[in-house]
XYZ file of C-alpha atoms in Angstrom:
468
model
C 86.866 39.697 55.882
C 83.157 39.606 56.661
C 82.074 40.992 53.291
C 84.294 38.455 51.510
C 82.714 35.607 53.469
C 79.205 36.883 52.670
C 80.065 37.180 48.979
C 81.448 33.640 48.940
C 78.327 32.341 50.675
C 76.090 34.055 48.158
C 78.038 32.506 45.292
C 77.679 29.064 46.843
C 73.921 29.576 47.325
C 73.510 30.853 43.757
C 75.440 27.860 42.437
C 73.257 25.452 44.398
C 70.085 27.158 43.174
C 71.255 26.961 39.558
C 71.905 23.236 39.913
C 68.393 22.493 41.208
C 66.194 21.031 38.424
C 63.390 23.265 37.161
C 60.606 20.981 38.421
C 61.963 21.182 41.977
C 62.238 24.970 41.760
C 58.639 25.217 40.559
C 57.409 22.857 43.283
C 59.385 24.705 45.967
C 58.007 28.059 44.843
C 54.470 26.672 44.763
C 54.898 25.068 48.208
C 56.127 28.339 49.719
C 53.203 30.238 48.184
C 50.704 27.624 49.442
C 52.199 27.572 52.949
C 52.161 31.367 53.158
C 48.569 31.565 51.912
C 47.302 28.819 54.215
C 49.189 30.375 57.126
C 47.339 33.632 56.563
C 44.016 31.803 56.123
C 44.606 29.752 59.300
C 45.475 32.839 61.355
C 42.548 34.915 60.098
C 40.035 32.057 60.321
C 41.166 31.121 63.841
C 40.922 34.710 65.022
C 37.472 35.447 63.625
C 35.841 32.059 64.254
C 37.061 31.854 67.841
C 36.035 35.471 68.382
C 32.554 34.676 67.081
C 32.350 31.544 69.252
C 33.390 33.488 72.346
C 30.861 36.186 71.506
C 28.156 33.548 71.209
C 29.084 32.142 74.625
C 29.066 35.630 76.136
C 25.612 36.243 74.656
C 24.358 33.054 76.305
C 25.251 34.603 79.691
C 23.395 37.863 78.962
C 20.210 36.925 80.852
C 22.193 35.797 83.891
C 24.241 38.992 83.792
C 21.173 41.233 83.716
C 19.755 39.490 86.794
C 22.849 39.824 88.985
C 23.522 43.312 87.649
C 20.119 44.619 88.856
C 20.625 43.023 92.281
C 24.075 44.603 92.620
C 22.752 48.019 91.639
C 19.931 47.757 94.193
C 22.363 46.669 96.927
C 24.764 49.584 96.305
C 21.855 52.048 96.060
C 20.650 50.909 99.492
C 24.025 50.486 101.260
C 26.171 53.014 99.382
C 29.018 50.525 99.830
C 30.062 47.125 98.530
C 30.645 45.703 101.996
C 28.725 42.458 102.501
C 28.139 42.018 98.768
C 28.981 38.337 99.179
C 25.429 37.809 100.442
C 24.030 38.951 97.084
C 26.208 36.512 95.172
C 25.387 33.811 97.725
C 21.669 34.341 97.273
C 22.207 34.165 93.535
C 23.772 30.740 93.951
C 27.254 31.898 93.010
C 29.053 31.673 96.352
C 30.395 28.190 95.819
C 33.972 27.716 94.784
C 34.404 27.384 91.079
C 37.243 25.680 89.316
C 38.996 27.579 86.594
C 36.995 27.444 83.457
C 33.612 27.392 85.192
C 31.591 29.655 82.916
C 29.044 30.860 85.567
C 31.607 32.665 87.781
C 31.572 36.469 88.256
C 34.115 39.134 89.132
C 33.176 42.505 90.653
C 35.695 45.365 90.698
C 35.697 49.073 91.317
C 36.368 51.483 88.497
C 40.144 51.198 88.987
C 40.102 47.409 88.653
C 40.520 46.547 92.340
C 38.743 43.281 93.083
C 35.656 43.566 95.297
C 34.385 40.033 94.888
C 35.568 37.018 92.889
C 33.454 33.887 92.550
C 36.538 31.888 91.612
C 39.956 32.023 93.288
C 41.567 32.170 89.887
C 39.735 35.390 89.084
C 41.138 37.046 92.222
C 44.638 36.691 90.827
C 43.919 38.265 87.436
C 45.882 41.321 86.349
C 43.170 43.554 84.883
C 44.656 45.690 82.176
C 42.971 48.737 80.678
C 41.869 46.572 77.741
C 40.093 44.112 80.062
C 38.554 46.937 82.056
C 37.077 48.311 78.825
C 34.997 45.117 78.336
C 33.570 45.145 81.874
C 29.827 45.683 82.339
C 29.299 48.939 84.276
C 26.972 49.063 87.290
C 25.267 52.459 87.249
C 23.450 54.383 90.016
C 21.817 57.638 88.930
C 23.954 57.626 85.751
C 27.095 57.232 87.846
C 29.292 54.144 87.448
C 30.078 52.533 90.782
C 31.635 49.248 89.685
C 32.412 46.834 86.913
C 31.015 43.331 86.527
C 32.791 40.603 84.594
C 31.719 37.127 83.593
C 34.217 34.349 83.078
C 33.910 34.410 79.236
C 34.713 38.154 79.210
C 37.959 37.327 81.011
C 38.798 34.432 78.732
C 37.727 31.761 81.177
C 35.227 29.130 80.098
C 33.457 26.113 81.464
C 34.591 22.661 80.439
C 31.821 22.424 77.857
C 32.606 25.868 76.471
C 36.333 25.152 76.442
C 35.652 21.881 74.621
C 33.582 23.772 72.019
C 36.365 26.316 71.393
C 38.971 23.562 71.183
C 36.803 21.732 68.660
C 36.554 24.866 66.503
C 40.332 25.331 66.701
C 40.984 21.692 65.787
C 38.551 21.872 62.857
C 40.385 24.870 61.443
C 43.738 23.114 61.886
C 42.477 19.900 60.225
C 40.993 21.894 57.325
C 44.306 23.741 56.895
C 46.361 20.528 56.892
C 43.997 18.828 54.437
C 44.030 21.902 52.184
C 47.833 21.925 52.316
C 48.016 18.247 51.355
C 45.538 18.689 48.472
C 47.311 21.841 47.253
C 50.709 20.127 47.282
C 49.299 17.088 45.468
C 47.796 19.332 42.809
C 51.133 21.199 42.704
C 53.029 17.975 42.019
C 50.643 17.139 39.175
C 50.867 20.659 37.725
C 54.668 20.741 37.956
C 54.920 17.393 36.143
C 52.433 18.622 33.527
C 54.344 21.902 33.007
C 57.850 20.420 32.920
C 57.062 17.363 30.779
C 57.228 19.391 27.496
C 60.637 20.744 28.527
C 61.915 17.180 28.818
C 60.695 16.505 25.266
C 62.268 19.743 24.006
C 65.558 18.844 25.699
C 65.552 15.419 24.035
C 64.740 16.993 20.662
C 67.495 19.600 21.078
C 70.012 16.892 21.929
C 68.953 14.943 18.848
C 69.442 18.039 16.668
C 72.832 18.802 18.234
C 73.925 15.212 17.550
C 72.997 15.595 13.876
C 69.666 13.753 13.856
C 67.428 16.103 11.862
C 64.782 13.517 10.970
C 62.699 13.607 14.147
C 60.082 16.407 14.157
C 59.667 18.537 17.295
C 55.974 18.280 18.093
C 54.135 21.252 19.602
C 51.520 19.874 21.963
C 50.007 23.255 22.822
C 49.600 26.815 21.578
C 51.183 28.492 24.612
C 54.770 29.734 25.013
C 56.136 26.186 25.186
C 54.253 25.257 22.020
C 55.637 28.324 20.230
C 59.141 27.396 21.396
C 58.641 23.876 20.030
C 57.514 25.259 16.667
C 60.542 27.596 16.512
C 62.819 24.665 17.333
C 61.160 22.566 14.623
C 61.623 25.417 12.132
C 65.290 25.458 13.124
C 65.470 21.698 12.544
C 63.867 22.056 9.121
C 66.238 24.895 8.212
C 69.271 22.905 9.316
C 68.033 19.864 7.416
C 67.542 21.963 4.301
C 70.995 23.525 4.700
C 72.561 20.110 5.232
C 70.811 18.762 2.150
C 71.929 21.792 0.137
C 75.494 21.367 1.413
C 75.603 17.701 0.395
C 74.045 18.493 -2.961
C 76.466 21.369 -3.454
C 79.471 19.154 -2.706
C 78.188 16.545 -5.149
C 77.510 19.182 -7.809
C 80.902 20.852 -7.325
C 82.616 17.473 -7.588
C 80.616 16.688 -10.722
C 81.227 20.105 -12.306
C 84.957 19.851 -11.597
C 85.308 16.187 -12.569
C 83.853 16.438 -16.067
C 85.994 19.330 -17.405
C 89.113 17.930 -15.715
C 88.438 14.486 -17.210
C 88.028 16.001 -20.691
C 91.180 18.129 -20.313
C 93.144 15.138 -19.016
C 91.919 12.893 -21.858
C 92.713 15.525 -24.501
C 96.207 16.158 -23.178
C 96.967 12.413 -22.849
C 95.695 11.831 -26.392
C 97.938 14.588 -27.738
C 100.919 13.311 -25.730
C 100.352 9.771 -27.020
C 100.024 11.016 -30.601
C 96.423 9.783 -30.872
C 95.261 13.362 -31.533
C 97.313 16.159 -33.000
C 98.253 19.109 -30.785
C 96.570 21.493 -33.212
C 94.517 24.646 -32.665
C 91.160 22.803 -32.631
C 92.118 20.493 -29.759
C 93.839 23.256 -27.819
C 90.688 25.444 -28.123
C 88.595 22.652 -26.637
C 91.027 22.343 -23.739
C 90.890 26.126 -23.264
C 87.072 26.103 -23.225
C 87.005 23.488 -20.487
C 89.546 25.450 -18.470
C 87.461 28.618 -18.865
C 84.428 26.713 -17.579
C 86.440 25.677 -14.538
C 87.587 29.266 -14.056
C 83.985 30.514 -14.131
C 82.939 27.903 -11.595
C 85.754 28.893 -9.263
C 84.846 32.586 -9.674
C 81.264 31.822 -8.625
C 82.432 29.977 -5.532
C 84.793 32.833 -4.688
C 81.998 35.404 -5.077
C 79.839 33.434 -2.661
C 82.693 33.206 -0.140
C 83.374 36.960 -0.360
C 79.674 37.783 -0.105
C 79.307 35.642 3.012
C 82.316 37.459 4.547
C 80.898 40.844 3.466
C 84.152 41.520 1.625
C 82.932 41.591 -1.975
C 85.024 44.294 -3.748
C 83.056 46.916 -5.683
C 84.347 49.651 -8.000
C 81.322 51.930 -7.779
C 80.852 54.965 -9.993
C 78.065 56.895 -11.746
C 76.635 54.723 -14.525
C 74.618 56.143 -17.441
C 71.769 53.607 -17.476
C 70.454 54.624 -20.906
C 73.742 53.718 -22.600
C 74.408 50.790 -20.278
C 71.018 49.099 -20.724
C 70.886 49.806 -24.434
C 74.065 47.754 -24.817
C 72.607 44.981 -22.683
C 69.376 45.034 -24.704
C 71.254 44.743 -27.995
C 73.005 41.559 -26.896
C 69.863 40.175 -25.216
C 67.692 40.726 -28.317
C 70.053 38.641 -30.421
C 70.197 35.857 -27.847
C 66.436 35.685 -27.275
C 65.562 35.851 -30.977
C 67.813 32.853 -31.655
C 65.538 30.825 -29.376
C 62.297 32.211 -30.776
C 61.541 34.424 -27.783
C 60.693 38.096 -27.632
C 62.714 40.693 -25.746
C 61.566 44.242 -24.909
C 63.370 47.154 -23.284
C 61.143 49.618 -21.407
C 63.044 52.656 -20.099
C 62.172 56.376 -19.875
C 64.355 58.794 -21.876
C 66.053 60.642 -19.002
C 66.980 58.083 -16.387
C 69.126 59.215 -13.453
C 72.558 57.707 -13.192
C 73.019 54.684 -10.977
C 75.805 54.550 -8.437
C 77.151 51.036 -9.012
C 80.009 48.848 -10.112
C 79.393 48.558 -13.894
C 80.844 45.048 -14.130
C 78.790 43.763 -11.187
C 75.649 45.553 -12.409
C 76.099 43.865 -15.773
C 76.459 40.536 -13.946
C 73.226 41.159 -11.973
C 71.168 42.004 -15.072
C 72.572 39.131 -17.136
C 71.992 36.627 -14.331
C 68.330 37.619 -14.271
C 68.027 37.610 -18.076
C 69.710 34.189 -18.275
C 67.321 32.884 -15.644
C 64.362 34.207 -17.675
C 65.785 32.620 -20.826
C 65.941 29.191 -19.138
C 62.386 29.345 -17.785
C 60.505 30.623 -20.845
C 59.149 28.815 -23.873
C 59.327 29.813 -27.532
C 56.954 32.725 -28.252
C 57.184 33.898 -24.592
C 58.259 37.470 -23.949
C 60.825 38.946 -21.564
C 60.793 42.645 -20.646
C 63.566 44.700 -19.053
C 61.823 47.627 -17.325
C 63.566 50.537 -15.548
C 62.193 53.538 -13.644
C 63.418 56.020 -11.013
C 61.870 55.640 -7.541
C 62.579 57.549 -4.308
C 66.269 58.229 -4.869
C 66.828 54.776 -6.325
C 66.536 53.067 -9.680
C 64.096 50.178 -9.956
C 65.069 47.515 -12.497
C 62.689 44.661 -13.335
C 63.061 41.543 -15.486
C 59.590 40.160 -16.289
C 58.645 37.140 -18.349
C 55.455 35.432 -19.483
C 56.903 32.004 -18.846
C 56.023 29.069 -16.609
C 56.224 30.859 -13.252
C 57.206 28.966 -10.128
C 55.495 27.422 -7.076
C 55.392 29.401 -3.839
C 57.745 26.885 -2.188
C 60.383 27.505 -4.874
C 59.878 31.289 -4.805
C 60.480 31.428 -1.053
C 63.922 29.798 -1.476
C 64.930 31.019 -4.909
C 67.692 33.272 -3.495
C 69.064 30.623 -1.123
C 72.614 29.501 -1.748
C 72.851 26.150 -3.563
C 69.058 25.904 -3.833
C 67.942 24.209 -7.066
C 64.744 22.803 -8.406
C 64.857 19.068 -9.040
C 66.293 18.351 -12.473
C 67.895 21.782 -12.923
C 71.542 22.084 -13.902
C 74.352 24.117 -12.388
C 75.153 24.812 -8.742
C 72.185 27.010 -7.844
C 74.516 29.957 -7.255
C 73.347 32.435 -9.880
C 70.447 34.035 -8.023
C 72.240 33.777 -4.676
C 75.169 35.718 -6.159
C 72.706 38.193 -7.707
C 71.123 38.842 -4.301
C 74.549 39.255 -2.681
C 75.628 41.745 -5.367
C 72.417 43.803 -5.059
C 72.688 43.958 -1.271
C 76.391 44.837 -1.509
C 75.281 47.897 -3.498
C 72.804 48.812 -0.748
C 69.765 47.718 -2.752
C 66.954 45.195 -2.376
C 65.803 42.300 -4.561
C 62.549 40.336 -4.571
C 60.438 38.105 -6.798
C 56.755 38.056 -7.753
C 55.482 34.977 -9.551
C 52.400 32.958 -10.428
C 52.247 29.528 -12.027
C 51.600 29.631 -15.793
C 51.546 33.463 -15.695
C 55.194 34.374 -15.434
C 57.740 35.803 -13.036
C 59.083 39.267 -12.260
C 62.437 39.812 -10.539
C 62.800 43.346 -9.176
C 65.801 45.042 -7.611
C 66.864 48.543 -6.646
C 70.206 50.317 -7.024
C 71.074 53.693 -5.393
C 71.153 56.618 -7.815
C 73.793 58.484 -5.781
C 76.513 57.711 -3.201
C 75.223 57.178 0.376
C 77.052 60.287 1.666
C 75.171 62.556 -0.719
C 71.872 61.941 1.138
C 73.161 63.366 4.423
């Protein structure tokens, strides 16, 4: 029963704490730290300053103490008793009654703390502990202690002036502590507002992003952790904006790519049905070509969907790269020569086999060769280079064409990313990257404007299990 109640209470407290705004939590934590620190400072300062003040007052009585002490020692040496000692104090001008707090009063006791003479009635009622006895001034005869002498300051009793001085010191410490607390809390309020203000801006920016407004930049006002968070959030905004733009462009391009072939097919079929055009082989071939274009477009979209779901099917086997690439090179040489461009195949004689899906590997290489064909000029050269490297096969497609800017190179494998004015859906290189990674390889690009571009990728030369 009790443990259940405690657990419920803790949950309520935790819930309340979680609902407190951050600025109040920071201010509360700062206030607790300031109060604790000033409490320690106040206690230590009060103890040491008052101790020093009391020591100063006791020192002021030193001359008076030495005088009465010598008289008391002479009296005991002569009488061997403390009887009649009141006459000594009377002759010293200390026999008058003293109110509590009169700093010139004396107390004389034996070594056990029994009172022999008290100048003030209040002193006669004191309970002398061993600690108080230790601060008494011994009266010595022939190196033998015969009594203890106390002044009022030693017993914590002071004159009105002395008491006023100690009270003034105590008040000064208290005032200084209160003022310090007020200043510290004021500075704390300013600091908390300064620290939490960027969070308010980040919250507003995050809400804008979540509502779909990707046009407002998230400004980083500093280089600290909050500034880095703002820059990360702005990078996220830019990435979302780019993805949204690519999505809209992709939808427009897909609609355009589907609309044109469908419009042609529809027009051809209607013309043949209306007898405007004959339903002969020539017209049917044109309809078939448009349908094949649509089929290829749909296949690309399906490949992207499967790649994103990591479900791209692969029929991997050992591929003889010498035979495989020789066939690719034969077709590529014909295609490139028709456009006045050079093609070179650079492979060593005894290449290891690649462990890959032959159809997908062919698609990867042809995607890269087609990309090089589009971005080279007549008289430019394209080279297909292959070499074994660390249990993998490195395949490179290099050209001496126009190259690409760094901004384009950094997004060239992004889905639906296209340079302005380029045709197609921007899926070719994205599919190429997905196919390479599905094989367990890597793909990257090196480029320089007006110097050319090199696409490189790796393919395993053996099944993954054979390495273990």
